[in-house]
CSV table of C-alpha atoms in Angstrom, one decimal:
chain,number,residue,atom,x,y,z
A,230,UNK,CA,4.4,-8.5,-23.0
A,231,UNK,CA,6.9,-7.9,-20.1
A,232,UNK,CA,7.4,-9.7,-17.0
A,233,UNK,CA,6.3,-7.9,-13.4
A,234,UNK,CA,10.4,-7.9,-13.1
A,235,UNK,CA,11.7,-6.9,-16.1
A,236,UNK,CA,9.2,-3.9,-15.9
A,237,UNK,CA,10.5,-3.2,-12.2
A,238,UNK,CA,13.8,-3.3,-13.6
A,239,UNK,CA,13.2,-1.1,-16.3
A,240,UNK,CA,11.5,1.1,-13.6
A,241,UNK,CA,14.3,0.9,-11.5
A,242,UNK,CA,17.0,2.3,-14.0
A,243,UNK,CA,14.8,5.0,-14.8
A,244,UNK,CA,14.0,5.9,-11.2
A,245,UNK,CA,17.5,6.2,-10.0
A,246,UNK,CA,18.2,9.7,-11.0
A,247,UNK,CA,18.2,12.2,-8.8
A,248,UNK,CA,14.7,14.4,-8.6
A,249,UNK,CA,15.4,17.1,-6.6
A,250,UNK,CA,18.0,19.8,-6.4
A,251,UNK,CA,21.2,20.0,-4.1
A,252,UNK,CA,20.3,22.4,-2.1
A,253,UNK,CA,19.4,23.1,0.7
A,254,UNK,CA,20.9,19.8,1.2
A,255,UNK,CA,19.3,19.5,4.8
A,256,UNK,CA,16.1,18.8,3.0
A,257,UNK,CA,16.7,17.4,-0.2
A,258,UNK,CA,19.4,14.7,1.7
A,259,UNK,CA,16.6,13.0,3.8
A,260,UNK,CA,14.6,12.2,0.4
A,261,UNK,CA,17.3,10.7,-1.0
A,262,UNK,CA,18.4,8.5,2.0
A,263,UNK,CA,14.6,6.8,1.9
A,264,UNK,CA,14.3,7.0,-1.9
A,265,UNK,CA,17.7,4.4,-1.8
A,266,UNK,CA,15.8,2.4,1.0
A,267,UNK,CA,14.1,0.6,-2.2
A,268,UNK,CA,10.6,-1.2,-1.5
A,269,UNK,CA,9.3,-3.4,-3.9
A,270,UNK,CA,8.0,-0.2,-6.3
A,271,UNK,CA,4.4,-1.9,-7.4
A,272,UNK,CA,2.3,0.9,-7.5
A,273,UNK,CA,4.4,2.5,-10.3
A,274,UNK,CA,5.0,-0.5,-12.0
A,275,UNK,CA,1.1,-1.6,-12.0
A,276,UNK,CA,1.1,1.7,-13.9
A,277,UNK,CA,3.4,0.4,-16.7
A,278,UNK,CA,1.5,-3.0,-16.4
A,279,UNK,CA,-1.7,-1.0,-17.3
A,280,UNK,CA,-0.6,0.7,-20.1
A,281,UNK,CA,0.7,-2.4,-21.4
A,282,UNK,CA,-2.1,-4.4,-21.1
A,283,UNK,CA,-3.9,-2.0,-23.3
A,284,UNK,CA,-1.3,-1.9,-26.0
A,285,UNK,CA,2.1,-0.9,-26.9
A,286,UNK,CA,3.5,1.0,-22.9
A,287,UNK,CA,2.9,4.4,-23.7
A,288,UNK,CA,6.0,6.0,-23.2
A,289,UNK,CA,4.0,8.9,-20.4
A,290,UNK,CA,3.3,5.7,-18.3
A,291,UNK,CA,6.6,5.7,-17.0
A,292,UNK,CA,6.2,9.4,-16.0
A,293,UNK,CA,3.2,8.3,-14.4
A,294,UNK,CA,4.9,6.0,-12.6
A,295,UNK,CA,7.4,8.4,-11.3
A,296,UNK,CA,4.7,10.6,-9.6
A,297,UNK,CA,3.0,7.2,-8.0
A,298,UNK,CA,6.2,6.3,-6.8
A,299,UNK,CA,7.1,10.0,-5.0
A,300,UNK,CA,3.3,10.2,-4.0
A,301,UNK,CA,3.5,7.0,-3.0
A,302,UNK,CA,6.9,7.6,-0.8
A,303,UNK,CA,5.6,10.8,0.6
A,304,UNK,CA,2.8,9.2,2.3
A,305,UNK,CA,5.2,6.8,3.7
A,306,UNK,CA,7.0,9.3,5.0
A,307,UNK,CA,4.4,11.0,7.2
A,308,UNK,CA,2.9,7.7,7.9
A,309,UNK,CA,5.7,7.2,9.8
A,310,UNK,CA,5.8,10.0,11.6
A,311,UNK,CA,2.2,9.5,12.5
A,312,UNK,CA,2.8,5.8,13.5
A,313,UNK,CA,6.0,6.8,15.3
A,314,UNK,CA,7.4,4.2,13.6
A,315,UNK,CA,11.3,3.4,14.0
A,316,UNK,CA,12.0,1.3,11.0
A,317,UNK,CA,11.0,1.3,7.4
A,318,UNK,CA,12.2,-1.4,5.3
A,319,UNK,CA,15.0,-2.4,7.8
A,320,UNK,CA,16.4,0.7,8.4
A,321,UNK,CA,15.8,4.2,10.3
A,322,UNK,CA,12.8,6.0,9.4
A,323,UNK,CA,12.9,9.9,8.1
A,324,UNK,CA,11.9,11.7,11.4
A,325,UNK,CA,14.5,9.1,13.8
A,326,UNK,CA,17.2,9.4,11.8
A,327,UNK,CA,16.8,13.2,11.1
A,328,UNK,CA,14.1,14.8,13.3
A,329,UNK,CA,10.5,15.1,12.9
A,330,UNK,CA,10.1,18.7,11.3
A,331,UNK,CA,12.1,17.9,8.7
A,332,UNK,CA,10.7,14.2,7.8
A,333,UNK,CA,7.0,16.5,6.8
A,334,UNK,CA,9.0,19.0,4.7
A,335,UNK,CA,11.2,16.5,3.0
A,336,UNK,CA,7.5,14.7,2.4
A,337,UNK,CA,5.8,18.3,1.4
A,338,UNK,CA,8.5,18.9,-1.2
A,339,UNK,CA,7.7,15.1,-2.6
A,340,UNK,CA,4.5,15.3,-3.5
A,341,UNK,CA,4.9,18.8,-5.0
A,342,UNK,CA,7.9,16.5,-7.1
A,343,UNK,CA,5.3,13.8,-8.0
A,344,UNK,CA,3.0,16.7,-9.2
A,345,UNK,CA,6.3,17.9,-12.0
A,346,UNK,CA,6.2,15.0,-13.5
A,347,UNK,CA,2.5,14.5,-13.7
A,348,UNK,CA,3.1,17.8,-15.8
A,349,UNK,CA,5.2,16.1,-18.2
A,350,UNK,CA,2.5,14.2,-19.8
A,351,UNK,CA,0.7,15.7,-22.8
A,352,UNK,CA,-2.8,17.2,-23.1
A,353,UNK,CA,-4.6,14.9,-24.3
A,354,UNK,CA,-5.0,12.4,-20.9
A,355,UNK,CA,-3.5,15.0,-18.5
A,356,UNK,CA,-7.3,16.1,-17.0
A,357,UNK,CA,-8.5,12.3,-17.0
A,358,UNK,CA,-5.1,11.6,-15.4
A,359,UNK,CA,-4.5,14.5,-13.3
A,360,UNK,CA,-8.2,14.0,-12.2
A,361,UNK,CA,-7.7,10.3,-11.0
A,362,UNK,CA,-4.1,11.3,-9.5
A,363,UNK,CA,-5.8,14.4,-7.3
A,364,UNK,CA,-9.0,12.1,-6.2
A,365,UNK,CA,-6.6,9.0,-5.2
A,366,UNK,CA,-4.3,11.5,-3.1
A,367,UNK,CA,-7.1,12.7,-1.0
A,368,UNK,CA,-8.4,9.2,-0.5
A,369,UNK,CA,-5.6,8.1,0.7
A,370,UNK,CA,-5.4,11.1,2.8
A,371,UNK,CA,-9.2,10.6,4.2
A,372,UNK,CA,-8.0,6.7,4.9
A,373,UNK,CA,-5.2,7.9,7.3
A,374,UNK,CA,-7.2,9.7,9.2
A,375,UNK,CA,-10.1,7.4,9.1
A,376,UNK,CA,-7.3,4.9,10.7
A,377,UNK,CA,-6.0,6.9,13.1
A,378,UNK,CA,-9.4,8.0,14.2
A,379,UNK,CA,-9.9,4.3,15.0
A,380,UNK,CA,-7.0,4.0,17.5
A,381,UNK,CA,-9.5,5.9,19.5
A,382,UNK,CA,-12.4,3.8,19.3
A,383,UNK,CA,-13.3,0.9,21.3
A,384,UNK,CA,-15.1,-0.9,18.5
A,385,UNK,CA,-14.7,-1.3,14.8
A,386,UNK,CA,-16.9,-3.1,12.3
A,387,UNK,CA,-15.1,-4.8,9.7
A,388,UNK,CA,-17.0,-3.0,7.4
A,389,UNK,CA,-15.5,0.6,8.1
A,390,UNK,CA,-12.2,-0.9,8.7
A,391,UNK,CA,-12.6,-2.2,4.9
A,392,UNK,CA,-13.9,0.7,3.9
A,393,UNK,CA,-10.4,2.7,5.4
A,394,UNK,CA,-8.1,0.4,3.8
A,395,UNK,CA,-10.3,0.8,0.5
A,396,UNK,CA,-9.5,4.0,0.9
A,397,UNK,CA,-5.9,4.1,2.6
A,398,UNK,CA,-4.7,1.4,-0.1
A,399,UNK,CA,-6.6,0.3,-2.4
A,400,UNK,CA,-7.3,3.5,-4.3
A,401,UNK,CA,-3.5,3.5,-5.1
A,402,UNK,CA,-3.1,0.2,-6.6
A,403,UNK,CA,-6.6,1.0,-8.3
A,404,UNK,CA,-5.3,4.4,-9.3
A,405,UNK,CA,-2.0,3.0,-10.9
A,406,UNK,CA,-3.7,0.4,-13.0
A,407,UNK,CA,-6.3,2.7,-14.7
A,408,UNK,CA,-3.8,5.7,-15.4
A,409,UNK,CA,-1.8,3.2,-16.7
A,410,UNK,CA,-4.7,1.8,-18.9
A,411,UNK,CA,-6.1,5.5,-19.6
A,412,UNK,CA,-2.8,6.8,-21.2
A,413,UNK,CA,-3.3,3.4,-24.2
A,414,UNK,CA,-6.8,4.5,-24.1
A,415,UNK,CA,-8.5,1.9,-22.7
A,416,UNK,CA,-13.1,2.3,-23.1
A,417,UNK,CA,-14.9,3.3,-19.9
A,418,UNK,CA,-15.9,-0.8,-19.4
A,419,UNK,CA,-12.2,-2.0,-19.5
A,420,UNK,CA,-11.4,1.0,-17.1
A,421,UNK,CA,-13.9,0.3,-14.4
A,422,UNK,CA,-13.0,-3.3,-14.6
A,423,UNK,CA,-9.0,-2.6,-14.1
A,424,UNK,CA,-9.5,-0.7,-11.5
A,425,UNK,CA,-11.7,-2.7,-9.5
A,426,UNK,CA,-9.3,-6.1,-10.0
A,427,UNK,CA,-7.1,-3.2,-8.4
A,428,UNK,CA,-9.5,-2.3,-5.5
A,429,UNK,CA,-10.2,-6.1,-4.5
A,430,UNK,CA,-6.2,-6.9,-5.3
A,431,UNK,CA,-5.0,-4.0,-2.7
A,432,UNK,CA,-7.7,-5.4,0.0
A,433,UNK,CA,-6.0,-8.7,-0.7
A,434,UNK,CA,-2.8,-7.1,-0.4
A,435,UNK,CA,-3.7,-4.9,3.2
A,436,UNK,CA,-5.3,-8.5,4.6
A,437,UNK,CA,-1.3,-10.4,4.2
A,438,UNK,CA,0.3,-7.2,5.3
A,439,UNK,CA,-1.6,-7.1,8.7
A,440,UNK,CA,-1.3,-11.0,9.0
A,441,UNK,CA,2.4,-10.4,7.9
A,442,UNK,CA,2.8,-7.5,10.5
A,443,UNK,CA,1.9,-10.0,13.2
A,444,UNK,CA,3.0,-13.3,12.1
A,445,UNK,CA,6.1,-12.8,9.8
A,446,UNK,CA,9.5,-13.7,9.7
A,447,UNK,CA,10.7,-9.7,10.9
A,448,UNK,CA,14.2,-10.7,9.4
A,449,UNK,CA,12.3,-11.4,5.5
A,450,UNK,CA,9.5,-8.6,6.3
A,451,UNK,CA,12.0,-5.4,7.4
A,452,UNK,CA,9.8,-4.0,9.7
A,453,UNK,CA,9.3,-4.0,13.8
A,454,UNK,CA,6.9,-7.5,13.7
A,455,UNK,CA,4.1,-6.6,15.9
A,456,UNK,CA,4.5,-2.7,15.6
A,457,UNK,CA,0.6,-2.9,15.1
A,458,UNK,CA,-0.3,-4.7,18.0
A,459,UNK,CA,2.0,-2.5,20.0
A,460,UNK,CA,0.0,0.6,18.4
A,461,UNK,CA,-3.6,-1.2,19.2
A,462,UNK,CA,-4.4,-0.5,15.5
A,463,UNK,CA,-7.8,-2.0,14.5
A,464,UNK,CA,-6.5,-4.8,11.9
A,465,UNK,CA,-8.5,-7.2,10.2
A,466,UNK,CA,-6.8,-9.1,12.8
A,467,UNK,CA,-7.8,-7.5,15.6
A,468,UNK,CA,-11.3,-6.8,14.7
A,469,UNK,CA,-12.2,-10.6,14.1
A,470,UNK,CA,-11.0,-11.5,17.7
A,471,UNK,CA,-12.8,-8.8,19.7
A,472,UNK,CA,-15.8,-10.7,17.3
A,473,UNK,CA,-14.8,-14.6,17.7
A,474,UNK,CA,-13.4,-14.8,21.5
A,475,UNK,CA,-15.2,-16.2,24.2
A,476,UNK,CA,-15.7,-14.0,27.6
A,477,UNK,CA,-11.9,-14.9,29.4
A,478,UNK,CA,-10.5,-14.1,26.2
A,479,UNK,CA,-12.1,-10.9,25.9
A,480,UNK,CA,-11.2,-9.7,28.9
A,481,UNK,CA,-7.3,-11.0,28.3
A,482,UNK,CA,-7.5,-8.9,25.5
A,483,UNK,CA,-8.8,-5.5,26.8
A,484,UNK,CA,-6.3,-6.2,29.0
A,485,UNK,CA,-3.5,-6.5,26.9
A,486,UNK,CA,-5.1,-3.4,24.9
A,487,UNK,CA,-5.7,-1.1,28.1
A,488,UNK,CA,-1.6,-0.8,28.2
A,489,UNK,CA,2.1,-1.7,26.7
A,490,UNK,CA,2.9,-4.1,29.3
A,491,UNK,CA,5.8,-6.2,28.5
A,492,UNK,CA,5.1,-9.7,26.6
A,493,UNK,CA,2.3,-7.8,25.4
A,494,UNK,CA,3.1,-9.1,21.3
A,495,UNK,CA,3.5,-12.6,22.6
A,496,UNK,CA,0.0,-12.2,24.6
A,497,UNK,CA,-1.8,-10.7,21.8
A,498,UNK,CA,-0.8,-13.4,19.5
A,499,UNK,CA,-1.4,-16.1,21.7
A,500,UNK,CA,-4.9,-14.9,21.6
A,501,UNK,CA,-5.2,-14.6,18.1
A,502,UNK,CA,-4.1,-18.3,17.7
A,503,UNK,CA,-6.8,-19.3,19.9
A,504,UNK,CA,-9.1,-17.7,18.3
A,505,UNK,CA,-8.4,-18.8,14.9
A,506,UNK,CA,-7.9,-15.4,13.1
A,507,UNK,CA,-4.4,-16.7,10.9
A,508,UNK,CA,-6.7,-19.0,9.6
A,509,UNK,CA,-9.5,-16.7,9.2
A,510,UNK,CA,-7.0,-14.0,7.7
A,511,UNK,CA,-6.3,-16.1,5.2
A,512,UNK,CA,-9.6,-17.3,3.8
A,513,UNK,CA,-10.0,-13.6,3.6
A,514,UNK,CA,-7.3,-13.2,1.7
A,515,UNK,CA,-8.3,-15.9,-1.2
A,516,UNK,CA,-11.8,-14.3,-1.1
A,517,UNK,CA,-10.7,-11.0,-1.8
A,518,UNK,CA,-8.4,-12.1,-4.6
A,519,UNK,CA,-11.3,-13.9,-6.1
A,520,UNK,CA,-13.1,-11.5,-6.4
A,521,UNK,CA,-9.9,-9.6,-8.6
A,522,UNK,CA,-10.0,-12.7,-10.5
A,523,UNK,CA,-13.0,-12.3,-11.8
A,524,UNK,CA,-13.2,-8.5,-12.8
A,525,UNK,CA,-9.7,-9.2,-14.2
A,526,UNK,CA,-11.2,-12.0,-16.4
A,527,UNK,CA,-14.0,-9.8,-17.5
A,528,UNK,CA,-11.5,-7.3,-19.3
A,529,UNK,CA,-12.0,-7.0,-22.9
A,530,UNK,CA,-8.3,-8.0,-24.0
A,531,UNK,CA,-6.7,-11.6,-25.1
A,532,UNK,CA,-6.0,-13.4,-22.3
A,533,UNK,CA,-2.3,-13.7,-22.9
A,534,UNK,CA,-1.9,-10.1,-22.2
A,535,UNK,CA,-3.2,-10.7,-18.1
A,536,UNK,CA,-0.4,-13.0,-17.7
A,537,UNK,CA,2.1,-10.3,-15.9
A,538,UNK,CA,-0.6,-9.4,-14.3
A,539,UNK,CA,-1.9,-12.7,-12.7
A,540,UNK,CA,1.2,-13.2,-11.3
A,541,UNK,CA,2.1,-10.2,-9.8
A,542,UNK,CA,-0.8,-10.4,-8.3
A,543,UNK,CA,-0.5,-13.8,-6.9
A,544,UNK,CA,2.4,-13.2,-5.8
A,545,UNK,CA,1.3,-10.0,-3.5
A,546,UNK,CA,-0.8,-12.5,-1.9
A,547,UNK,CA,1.8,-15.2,-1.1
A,548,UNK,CA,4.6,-13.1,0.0
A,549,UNK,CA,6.5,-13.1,3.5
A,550,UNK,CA,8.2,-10.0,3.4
């Protein structure tokens, strides 16, 4: 069994060569520049991980885990654009450093890239895997909207908010896992099960990325610390303080939310310390990963063979960047 890192290594080495032409350079250049960014590549590498737990890695996981890894950028990249977001990892994002129109190309031409080598995987898993790969990617496209539709809304029950980041991140994680899994040929039981410790592992993961987003050291998490506040996005955070504040901190809040006043971070988080949500965020957080726990416990394989997993996934959980 390998190691979360030595399998992100292996990933790495793999995924440094170039996958797309030289020219037109003006479009192929921009992919490049936020393909070098890095990221912590765990969507591809869960891949890998899946396969492996199932048996020797079928060598077509790592193709796999190319496409996850393009797909995976691509939505980053309109994301984004869509979030008017200046930073990604530390650095400029696509659209500010080039210009908007051709941050959605340079995306368009990524997924179509994710879709070759999806095509490079034999016959026998290609429809279950193809299947999974084209359900996920509009998922994760239904999520997006879902959470931009919410900017516009007054109110949002956790429930739908769980139910968009089910959708907008979870399904990836899920996704990765169970092709992964599919291509050692995994039975039906062990494939539900992998892909729901994925479900509940990526709600765990959404639930320390908003906490992070607001509460993080920006210099260890690489991006604009309070860029969802600033955005009024509906975050776990956000929704269990409209529900736990009292009447003056309500109307502190709507205040803070009818504009982009200055202080308006420090404001926002002055109220969400009252309010108790960092706490609350983080007994979230250990429910959700519970619940992975156990379906990851209920897989049909020694339990040796869950080690890599466990700790990736504790570590997802207990990051600050």
């Amino acid at each position: 069994m390998h190691s979360f890192e030595e399998l992100s290594g292996l990933f790495a080495t793999r995924f440094k060569q170039s996958h797309f032409p030289e020219q037109p350079a003006t479009l192929y250049e921009p992919n490049n520049y936020f393909l070098q960014l890095g990221g912590k590549r765990v969507r591809p590498v869960l891949c890998v991980m899946g396969s492996e737990l199932f048996g020797d890695i079928n060598p077509e996981a790592w193709e796999v885990a190319t496409a996850i890894e393009l797909f995976h950028n691509f939505t980053l990249i309109h994301d984004d654009i869509m979030d008017k977001a200046p930073l990604r990892r530390g650095m400029q994002t696509v659209h500010t450093k080039y210009n908007e129109s051709t941050a959605i190309l340079a995306g368009d031409v990524m997924l179509v890239t994710a879709y070759d080598y999806i095509n490079r995987i034999g016959t026998e898993h290609l429809p279950a895997v193809l299947g999974l790969f084209n359900r996920t990617a509009r998922e994760v496209c239904e999520g997006q909207q879902m959470d931009m539709d919410f900017e516009n809304r007054s109110e949002v029950t956790l429930e739908a908010y769980l139910h968009m980041i089910e959708l907008k991140t979870s399904v990836l994680i899920a996704a990765a896992l169970k092709m992964g899994a599919i291509l050692s040929g995994a039975g039906e039981r062990n494939l539900e099960l992998i892909y729901s410790f994925g479900l509940k592992l990526g709600l765990a993961f959404q639930v320390q990325d908003d906490y992070l987003d607001a509460f993080g050291d920006p210099s260890k998490f690489g991006k604009q610390v309070g860029g969802d506040i600033l955005a009024n996005k509906k975050t776990f955070l956000l929704i269990h303080a409209l529900e736990a504040c009292n009447e003056r901190q309500r109307l502190e809040l709507d205040r803070w939310l009818a504009g982009n006043e200055p202080g308006k971070v420090e404001g926002v988080l002055k109220l969400f310390r009252e309010c108790g949500v960092d706490a609350w965020a983080l007994e979230l957080k250990n429910k959700f990963l519970d619940e992975a726990w156990k379906h990851l416990d209920d897989i049909a394989v020694q339990s040796h063979r869950k080690e890599p997993l466990t700790k990736l996934a504790q570590f997802l959980v207990q990051r600050d960047y």
